[in-house]
Amino acid sequence: MRLFAILLLSLSLSGGLQAQSGFPAVGRPEDAGMSSERLQRIDQMVNEAVAKGEIPGAVVFISRGGKVVVHRAYGSRDAATKAPMRPDDIFRIASQSKAITSLAVMMLWEEGRFQLDDPVGRYLPEFSKPMVLKTFNPADSSWTAEPAKRPMTIRHLLTHTSGLDYAAIGSDQFKAIYAKAGVPSGIGNEGTTIGEKMRL
């Protein structure tokens, strides 16, 4: 199932990319150094997952060296209506964006653009003077904070050890603190940018 999850992560992006820029036509896998026979295992795996009800549908997109070798839709795009999935359907991938962002960050690290232990505040001024929660009063959501003992680093962000909490699904204290400050969860808030949310 790990391979399946990774496959769906990388392939579910195809809908959004297709809608924005289009793709070259699907070619022969062998022309890209891949095996048609082995790629058929993906058909079997995804069709089996749809048949078992593990997922309603999926879009598979695979390319190598700029050559598209697979771009197919499976199952349905709507569990209620059973409307068939389309190759250009767009997926909301939620926290799967973390893996994509982490990959992009590590590519920049390989290019020497930053060091893993650089403080986040060097790139995002809002995090240049980090504070940590000291006290919290559930009666009115008031709180106090004190300076952090060390800066938050890029390594902390990549390893999920930064201490940042979620606005809607985190601890009870921070859900209340964020709500009182008007900090949204990040889901369904198209009216604000990430930069604006950080400054709240």
PDB file of N, CA and C in Angstrom, residues 78-162:
ATOM      1  N   ASP A  78     -17.212  10.787  -8.894  1.00  0.00           N
ATOM      2  CA  ASP A  78     -18.233  11.117  -7.908  1.00  0.00           C
ATOM      3  C   ASP A  78     -18.854   9.815  -7.422  1.00  0.00           C
ATOM      4  N   ALA A  79     -18.684   9.514  -6.142  1.00  0.00           N
ATOM      5  CA  ALA A  79     -19.177   8.248  -5.589  1.00  0.00           C
ATOM      6  C   ALA A  79     -20.698   8.147  -5.665  1.00  0.00           C
ATOM      7  N   ALA A  80     -21.391   9.281  -5.597  1.00  0.00           N
ATOM      8  CA  ALA A  80     -22.853   9.255  -5.606  1.00  0.00           C
ATOM      9  C   ALA A  80     -23.417   9.045  -7.005  1.00  0.00           C
ATOM     10  N   THR A  81     -22.897   9.801  -7.981  1.00  0.00           N
ATOM     11  CA  THR A  81     -23.454   9.724  -9.330  1.00  0.00           C
ATOM     12  C   THR A  81     -22.759   8.690 -10.207  1.00  0.00           C
ATOM     13  N   LYS A  82     -21.592   8.227  -9.751  1.00  0.00           N
ATOM     14  CA  LYS A  82     -20.785   7.273 -10.533  1.00  0.00           C
ATOM     15  C   LYS A  82     -20.306   7.859 -11.865  1.00  0.00           C
ATOM     16  N   ALA A  83     -20.266   9.192 -11.963  1.00  0.00           N
ATOM     17  CA  ALA A  83     -19.738   9.814 -13.176  1.00  0.00           C
ATOM     18  C   ALA A  83     -18.293   9.366 -13.355  1.00  0.00           C
ATOM     19  N   PRO A  84     -17.900   8.977 -14.548  1.00  0.00           N
ATOM     20  CA  PRO A  84     -16.550   8.446 -14.744  1.00  0.00           C
ATOM     21  C   PRO A  84     -15.457   9.491 -14.514  1.00  0.00           C
ATOM     22  N   MET A  85     -14.357   9.035 -13.953  1.00  0.00           N
ATOM     23  CA  MET A  85     -13.197   9.890 -13.763  1.00  0.00           C
ATOM     24  C   MET A  85     -12.649  10.283 -15.131  1.00  0.00           C
ATOM     25  N   ARG A  86     -12.125  11.520 -15.210  1.00  0.00           N
ATOM     26  CA  ARG A  86     -11.536  11.999 -16.460  1.00  0.00           C
ATOM     27  C   ARG A  86     -10.053  12.292 -16.240  1.00  0.00           C
ATOM     28  N   PRO A  87      -9.248  12.130 -17.282  1.00  0.00           N
ATOM     29  CA  PRO A  87      -7.803  12.383 -17.124  1.00  0.00           C
ATOM     30  C   PRO A  87      -7.468  13.799 -16.695  1.00  0.00           C
ATOM     31  N   ASP A  88      -8.366  14.772 -16.950  1.00  0.00           N
ATOM     32  CA  ASP A  88      -8.060  16.150 -16.578  1.00  0.00           C
ATOM     33  C   ASP A  88      -8.771  16.595 -15.306  1.00  0.00           C
ATOM     34  N   ASP A  89      -9.292  15.649 -14.529  1.00  0.00           N
ATOM     35  CA  ASP A  89      -9.923  16.013 -13.264  1.00  0.00           C
ATOM     36  C   ASP A  89      -8.885  16.576 -12.295  1.00  0.00           C
ATOM     37  N   ILE A  90      -9.319  17.505 -11.448  1.00  0.00           N
ATOM     38  CA  ILE A  90      -8.444  18.164 -10.487  1.00  0.00           C
ATOM     39  C   ILE A  90      -8.707  17.586  -9.108  1.00  0.00           C
ATOM     40  N   PHE A  91      -7.634  17.303  -8.380  1.00  0.00           N
ATOM     41  CA  PHE A  91      -7.737  16.696  -7.060  1.00  0.00           C
ATOM     42  C   PHE A  91      -7.280  17.662  -5.973  1.00  0.00           C
ATOM     43  N   ARG A  92      -7.963  17.632  -4.855  1.00  0.00           N
ATOM     44  CA  ARG A  92      -7.502  18.339  -3.657  1.00  0.00           C
ATOM     45  C   ARG A  92      -6.634  17.347  -2.890  1.00  0.00           C
ATOM     46  N   ILE A  93      -5.352  17.638  -2.780  1.00  0.00           N
ATOM     47  CA  ILE A  93      -4.442  16.650  -2.210  1.00  0.00           C
ATOM     48  C   ILE A  93      -4.057  16.941  -0.762  1.00  0.00           C
ATOM     49  N   ALA A  94      -4.575  18.022  -0.184  1.00  0.00           N
ATOM     50  CA  ALA A  94      -4.393  18.322   1.242  1.00  0.00           C
ATOM     51  C   ALA A  94      -2.935  18.161   1.672  1.00  0.00           C
ATOM     52  N   SER A  95      -2.695  17.373   2.718  1.00  0.00           N
ATOM     53  CA  SER A  95      -1.354  17.263   3.292  1.00  0.00           C
ATOM     54  C   SER A  95      -0.360  16.558   2.387  1.00  0.00           C
ATOM     55  N   GLN A  96      -0.811  15.991   1.279  1.00  0.00           N
ATOM     56  CA  GLN A  96       0.147  15.397   0.347  1.00  0.00           C
ATOM     57  C   GLN A  96       1.049  16.469  -0.253  1.00  0.00           C
ATOM     58  N   SER A  97       0.621  17.729  -0.149  1.00  0.00           N
ATOM     59  CA  SER A  97       1.474  18.812  -0.653  1.00  0.00           C
ATOM     60  C   SER A  97       2.762  18.908   0.154  1.00  0.00           C
ATOM     61  N   LYS A  98       2.766  18.383   1.384  1.00  0.00           N
ATOM     62  CA  LYS A  98       3.990  18.420   2.200  1.00  0.00           C
ATOM     63  C   LYS A  98       5.124  17.659   1.521  1.00  0.00           C
ATOM     64  N   ALA A  99       4.805  16.496   0.957  1.00  0.00           N
ATOM     65  CA  ALA A  99       5.843  15.700   0.294  1.00  0.00           C
ATOM     66  C   ALA A  99       6.387  16.428  -0.930  1.00  0.00           C
ATOM     67  N   ILE A 100       5.505  17.062  -1.679  1.00  0.00           N
ATOM     68  CA  ILE A 100       5.922  17.778  -2.888  1.00  0.00           C
ATOM     69  C   ILE A 100       6.778  18.983  -2.512  1.00  0.00           C
ATOM     70  N   THR A 101       6.342  19.726  -1.492  1.00  0.00           N
ATOM     71  CA  THR A 101       7.101  20.890  -1.036  1.00  0.00           C
ATOM     72  C   THR A 101       8.459  20.471  -0.492  1.00  0.00           C
ATOM     73  N   SER A 102       8.490  19.377   0.281  1.00  0.00           N
ATOM     74  CA  SER A 102       9.756  18.900   0.841  1.00  0.00           C
ATOM     75  C   SER A 102      10.727  18.518  -0.261  1.00  0.00           C
ATOM     76  N   LEU A 103      10.222  17.885  -1.310  1.00  0.00           N
ATOM     77  CA  LEU A 103      11.076  17.523  -2.439  1.00  0.00           C
ATOM     78  C   LEU A 103      11.657  18.769  -3.095  1.00  0.00           C
ATOM     79  N   ALA A 104      10.818  19.781  -3.306  1.00  0.00           N
ATOM     80  CA  ALA A 104      11.288  21.029  -3.916  1.00  0.00           C
ATOM     81  C   ALA A 104      12.340  21.698  -3.029  1.00  0.00           C
ATOM     82  N   VAL A 105      12.108  21.687  -1.715  1.00  0.00           N
ATOM     83  CA  VAL A 105      13.061  22.282  -0.772  1.00  0.00           C
ATOM     84  C   VAL A 105      14.402  21.570  -0.844  1.00  0.00           C
ATOM     85  N   MET A 106      14.387  20.239  -0.884  1.00  0.00           N
ATOM     86  CA  MET A 106      15.637  19.490  -0.915  1.00  0.00           C
ATOM     87  C   MET A 106      16.377  19.676  -2.247  1.00  0.00           C
ATOM     88  N   MET A 107      15.640  19.904  -3.314  1.00  0.00           N
ATOM     89  CA  MET A 107      16.295  20.216  -4.590  1.00  0.00           C
ATOM     90  C   MET A 107      17.044  21.545  -4.488  1.00  0.00           C
ATOM     91  N   LEU A 108      16.437  22.529  -3.817  1.00  0.00           N
ATOM     92  CA  LEU A 108      17.104  23.818  -3.620  1.00  0.00           C
ATOM     93  C   LEU A 108      18.306  23.664  -2.698  1.00  0.00           C
ATOM     94  N   TRP A 109      18.171  22.798  -1.682  1.00  0.00           N
ATOM     95  CA  TRP A 109      19.294  22.538  -0.771  1.00  0.00           C
ATOM     96  C   TRP A 109      20.469  21.921  -1.534  1.00  0.00           C
ATOM     97  N   GLU A 110      20.167  20.973  -2.437  1.00  0.00           N
ATOM     98  CA  GLU A 110      21.228  20.352  -3.237  1.00  0.00           C
ATOM     99  C   GLU A 110      21.954  21.386  -4.101  1.00  0.00           C
ATOM    100  N   GLU A 111      21.242  22.434  -4.488  1.00  0.00           N
ATOM    101  CA  GLU A 111      21.848  23.497  -5.293  1.00  0.00           C
ATOM    102  C   GLU A 111      22.621  24.492  -4.433  1.00  0.00           C
ATOM    103  N   GLY A 112      22.619  24.285  -3.118  1.00  0.00           N
ATOM    104  CA  GLY A 112      23.358  25.167  -2.219  1.00  0.00           C
ATOM    105  C   GLY A 112      22.664  26.478  -1.919  1.00  0.00           C
ATOM    106  N   ARG A 113      21.361  26.534  -2.110  1.00  0.00           N
ATOM    107  CA  ARG A 113      20.632  27.798  -1.893  1.00  0.00           C
ATOM    108  C   ARG A 113      20.486  28.139  -0.405  1.00  0.00           C
ATOM    109  N   PHE A 114      20.572  27.155   0.469  1.00  0.00           N
ATOM    110  CA  PHE A 114      20.437  27.379   1.910  1.00  0.00           C
ATOM    111  C   PHE A 114      21.011  26.168   2.642  1.00  0.00           C
ATOM    112  N   GLN A 115      21.133  26.300   3.961  1.00  0.00           N
ATOM    113  CA  GLN A 115      21.546  25.188   4.809  1.00  0.00           C
ATOM    114  C   GLN A 115      20.350  24.725   5.632  1.00  0.00           C
ATOM    115  N   LEU A 116      20.308  23.466   5.968  1.00  0.00           N
ATOM    116  CA  LEU A 116      19.161  22.919   6.682  1.00  0.00           C
ATOM    117  C   LEU A 116      18.973  23.552   8.055  1.00  0.00           C
ATOM    118  N   ASP A 117      20.068  24.009   8.662  1.00  0.00           N
ATOM    119  CA  ASP A 117      19.953  24.612   9.988  1.00  0.00           C
ATOM    120  C   ASP A 117      19.882  26.136   9.941  1.00  0.00           C
ATOM    121  N   ASP A 118      19.609  26.687   8.752  1.00  0.00           N
ATOM    122  CA  ASP A 118      19.325  28.120   8.661  1.00  0.00           C
ATOM    123  C   ASP A 118      18.037  28.416   9.409  1.00  0.00           C
ATOM    124  N   PRO A 119      17.986  29.541  10.138  1.00  0.00           N
ATOM    125  CA  PRO A 119      16.728  29.906  10.803  1.00  0.00           C
ATOM    126  C   PRO A 119      15.662  30.295   9.777  1.00  0.00           C
ATOM    127  N   VAL A 120      14.448  29.889  10.031  1.00  0.00           N
ATOM    128  CA  VAL A 120      13.341  30.223   9.129  1.00  0.00           C
ATOM    129  C   VAL A 120      13.173  31.734   9.025  1.00  0.00           C
ATOM    130  N   GLY A 121      13.459  32.439  10.128  1.00  0.00           N
ATOM    131  CA  GLY A 121      13.320  33.889  10.150  1.00  0.00           C
ATOM    132  C   GLY A 121      14.193  34.608   9.147  1.00  0.00           C
ATOM    133  N   ARG A 122      15.258  33.949   8.661  1.00  0.00           N
ATOM    134  CA  ARG A 122      16.112  34.546   7.648  1.00  0.00           C
ATOM    135  C   ARG A 122      15.351  34.746   6.344  1.00  0.00           C
ATOM    136  N   TYR A 123      14.382  33.904   6.099  1.00  0.00           N
ATOM    137  CA  TYR A 123      13.619  33.939   4.849  1.00  0.00           C
ATOM    138  C   TYR A 123      12.190  34.439   5.049  1.00  0.00           C
ATOM    139  N   LEU A 124      11.650  34.250   6.246  1.00  0.00           N
ATOM    140  CA  LEU A 124      10.308  34.708   6.577  1.00  0.00           C
ATOM    141  C   LEU A 124      10.404  35.569   7.838  1.00  0.00           C
ATOM    142  N   PRO A 125      10.447  36.882   7.686  1.00  0.00           N
ATOM    143  CA  PRO A 125      10.654  37.775   8.840  1.00  0.00           C
ATOM    144  C   PRO A 125       9.665  37.550   9.982  1.00  0.00           C
ATOM    145  N   GLU A 126       8.460  37.064   9.663  1.00  0.00           N
ATOM    146  CA  GLU A 126       7.459  36.838  10.705  1.00  0.00           C
ATOM    147  C   GLU A 126       7.926  35.809  11.741  1.00  0.00           C
ATOM    148  N   PHE A 127       8.922  35.005  11.388  1.00  0.00           N
ATOM    149  CA  PHE A 127       9.416  33.974  12.299  1.00  0.00           C
ATOM    150  C   PHE A 127      10.793  34.319  12.872  1.00  0.00           C
ATOM    151  N   SER A 128      11.197  35.585  12.754  1.00  0.00           N
ATOM    152  CA  SER A 128      12.533  35.964  13.212  1.00  0.00           C
ATOM    153  C   SER A 128      12.640  36.055  14.730  1.00  0.00           C
ATOM    154  N   LYS A 129      11.532  36.231  15.418  1.00  0.00           N
ATOM    155  CA  LYS A 129      11.548  36.294  16.893  1.00  0.00           C
ATOM    156  C   LYS A 129      10.506  35.314  17.442  1.00  0.00           C
ATOM    157  N   PRO A 130      10.796  34.036  17.351  1.00  0.00           N
ATOM    158  CA  PRO A 130       9.800  33.032  17.760  1.00  0.00           C
ATOM    159  C   PRO A 130       9.501  33.075  19.259  1.00  0.00           C
ATOM    160  N   MET A 131       8.249  32.842  19.559  1.00  0.00           N
ATOM    161  CA  MET A 131       7.774  32.780  20.940  1.00  0.00           C
ATOM    162  C   MET A 131       7.139  31.414  21.170  1.00  0.00           C
ATOM    163  N   VAL A 132       7.127  30.970  22.422  1.00  0.00           N
ATOM    164  CA  VAL A 132       6.468  29.711  22.770  1.00  0.00           C
ATOM    165  C   VAL A 132       5.395  29.982  23.820  1.00  0.00           C
ATOM    166  N   LEU A 133       4.343  29.205  23.784  1.00  0.00           N
ATOM    167  CA  LEU A 133       3.228  29.376  24.711  1.00  0.00           C
ATOM    168  C   LEU A 133       3.668  29.080  26.142  1.00  0.00           C
ATOM    169  N   LYS A 134       3.323  29.976  27.056  1.00  0.00           N
ATOM    170  CA  LYS A 134       3.678  29.794  28.472  1.00  0.00           C
ATOM    171  C   LYS A 134       2.451  29.455  29.302  1.00  0.00           C
ATOM    172  N   THR A 135       1.403  30.270  29.185  1.00  0.00           N
ATOM    173  CA  THR A 135       0.155  30.003  29.916  1.00  0.00           C
ATOM    174  C   THR A 135      -1.029  30.194  28.976  1.00  0.00           C
ATOM    175  N   PHE A 136      -2.124  29.509  29.303  1.00  0.00           N
ATOM    176  CA  PHE A 136      -3.354  29.630  28.518  1.00  0.00           C
ATOM    177  C   PHE A 136      -4.539  29.547  29.451  1.00  0.00           C
ATOM    178  N   ASN A 137      -5.485  30.471  29.275  1.00  0.00           N
ATOM    179  CA  ASN A 137      -6.698  30.493  30.083  1.00  0.00           C
ATOM    180  C   ASN A 137      -7.876  30.089  29.208  1.00  0.00           C
ATOM    181  N   PRO A 138      -8.426  28.873  29.387  1.00  0.00           N
ATOM    182  CA  PRO A 138      -9.530  28.418  28.538  1.00  0.00           C
ATOM    183  C   PRO A 138     -10.815  29.225  28.706  1.00  0.00           C
ATOM    184  N   ALA A 139     -10.921  29.974  29.782  1.00  0.00           N
ATOM    185  CA  ALA A 139     -12.145  30.747  30.021  1.00  0.00           C
ATOM    186  C   ALA A 139     -12.319  31.849  28.983  1.00  0.00           C
ATOM    187  N   ASP A 140     -11.226  32.476  28.575  1.00  0.00           N
ATOM    188  CA  ASP A 140     -11.343  33.578  27.616  1.00  0.00           C
ATOM    189  C   ASP A 140     -10.306  33.496  26.486  1.00  0.00           C
ATOM    190  N   SER A 141      -9.601  32.389  26.416  1.00  0.00           N
ATOM    191  CA  SER A 141      -8.571  32.159  25.392  1.00  0.00           C
ATOM    192  C   SER A 141      -7.417  33.148  25.482  1.00  0.00           C
ATOM    193  N   SER A 142      -7.236  33.761  26.645  1.00  0.00           N
ATOM    194  CA  SER A 142      -6.076  34.638  26.812  1.00  0.00           C
ATOM    195  C   SER A 142      -4.842  33.764  27.058  1.00  0.00           C
ATOM    196  N   TRP A 143      -3.688  34.325  26.743  1.00  0.00           N
ATOM    197  CA  TRP A 143      -2.467  33.535  26.860  1.00  0.00           C
ATOM    198  C   TRP A 143      -1.258  34.421  27.044  1.00  0.00           C
ATOM    199  N   THR A 144      -0.182  33.821  27.476  1.00  0.00           N
ATOM    200  CA  THR A 144       1.090  34.518  27.555  1.00  0.00           C
ATOM    201  C   THR A 144       2.137  33.658  26.860  1.00  0.00           C
ATOM    202  N   ALA A 145       3.197  34.307  26.420  1.00  0.00           N
ATOM    203  CA  ALA A 145       4.261  33.589  25.719  1.00  0.00           C
ATOM    204  C   ALA A 145       5.610  34.115  26.170  1.00  0.00           C
ATOM    205  N   GLU A 146       6.647  33.350  25.882  1.00  0.00           N
ATOM    206  CA  GLU A 146       8.003  33.750  26.207  1.00  0.00           C
ATOM    207  C   GLU A 146       8.898  33.444  25.009  1.00  0.00           C
ATOM    208  N   PRO A 147      10.023  34.122  24.893  1.00  0.00           N
ATOM    209  CA  PRO A 147      10.911  33.882  23.752  1.00  0.00           C
ATOM    210  C   PRO A 147      11.380  32.434  23.695  1.00  0.00           C
ATOM    211  N   ALA A 148      11.447  31.895  22.500  1.00  0.00           N
ATOM    212  CA  ALA A 148      11.941  30.529  22.329  1.00  0.00           C
ATOM    213  C   ALA A 148      13.432  30.487  22.651  1.00  0.00           C
ATOM    214  N   LYS A 149      13.900  29.331  23.119  1.00  0.00           N
ATOM    215  CA  LYS A 149      15.308  29.201  23.498  1.00  0.00           C
ATOM    216  C   LYS A 149      16.218  29.108  22.280  1.00  0.00           C
ATOM    217  N   ARG A 150      15.669  28.723  21.162  1.00  0.00           N
ATOM    218  CA  ARG A 150      16.472  28.640  19.939  1.00  0.00           C
ATOM    219  C   ARG A 150      15.565  28.935  18.744  1.00  0.00           C
ATOM    220  N   PRO A 151      16.155  29.347  17.629  1.00  0.00           N
ATOM    221  CA  PRO A 151      15.332  29.680  16.459  1.00  0.00           C
ATOM    222  C   PRO A 151      14.769  28.437  15.790  1.00  0.00           C
ATOM    223  N   MET A 152      13.664  28.619  15.114  1.00  0.00           N
ATOM    224  CA  MET A 152      13.088  27.557  14.292  1.00  0.00           C
ATOM    225  C   MET A 152      13.900  27.469  13.006  1.00  0.00           C
ATOM    226  N   THR A 153      14.275  26.254  12.619  1.00  0.00           N
ATOM    227  CA  THR A 153      15.099  26.071  11.433  1.00  0.00           C
ATOM    228  C   THR A 153      14.328  25.360  10.321  1.00  0.00           C
ATOM    229  N   ILE A 154      14.912  25.388   9.143  1.00  0.00           N
ATOM    230  CA  ILE A 154      14.309  24.660   8.022  1.00  0.00           C
ATOM    231  C   ILE A 154      14.277  23.173   8.333  1.00  0.00           C
ATOM    232  N   ARG A 155      15.297  22.671   9.015  1.00  0.00           N
ATOM    233  CA  ARG A 155      15.306  21.264   9.410  1.00  0.00           C
ATOM    234  C   ARG A 155      14.091  20.940  10.291  1.00  0.00           C
ATOM    235  N   HIS A 156      13.752  21.863  11.204  1.00  0.00           N
ATOM    236  CA  HIS A 156      12.577  21.666  12.056  1.00  0.00           C
ATOM    237  C   HIS A 156      11.308  21.538  11.213  1.00  0.00           C
ATOM    238  N   LEU A 157      11.187  22.399  10.197  1.00  0.00           N
ATOM    239  CA  LEU A 157       9.995  22.344   9.352  1.00  0.00           C
ATOM    240  C   LEU A 157       9.924  21.026   8.597  1.00  0.00           C
ATOM    241  N   LEU A 158      11.057  20.579   8.053  1.00  0.00           N
ATOM    242  CA  LEU A 158      11.071  19.352   7.263  1.00  0.00           C
ATOM    243  C   LEU A 158      10.820  18.106   8.102  1.00  0.00           C
ATOM    244  N   THR A 159      11.174  18.161   9.380  1.00  0.00           N
ATOM    245  CA  THR A 159      11.005  16.988  10.251  1.00  0.00           C
ATOM    246  C   THR A 159       9.796  17.120  11.179  1.00  0.00           C
ATOM    247  N   HIS A 160       8.974  18.135  10.945  1.00  0.00           N
ATOM    248  CA  HIS A 160       7.758  18.356  11.742  1.00  0.00           C
ATOM    249  C   HIS A 160       8.064  18.493  13.228  1.00  0.00           C
ATOM    250  N   THR A 161       9.152  19.185  13.535  1.00  0.00           N
ATOM    251  CA  THR A 161       9.526  19.423  14.933  1.00  0.00           C
ATOM    252  C   THR A 161       9.618  20.918  15.233  1.00  0.00           C
ATOM    253  N   SER A 162       8.898  21.726  14.462  1.00  0.00           N
ATOM    254  CA  SER A 162       8.983  23.182  14.607  1.00  0.00           C
ATOM    255  C   SER A 162       8.159  23.707  15.770  1.00  0.00           C
TER     256      SER A 162
END
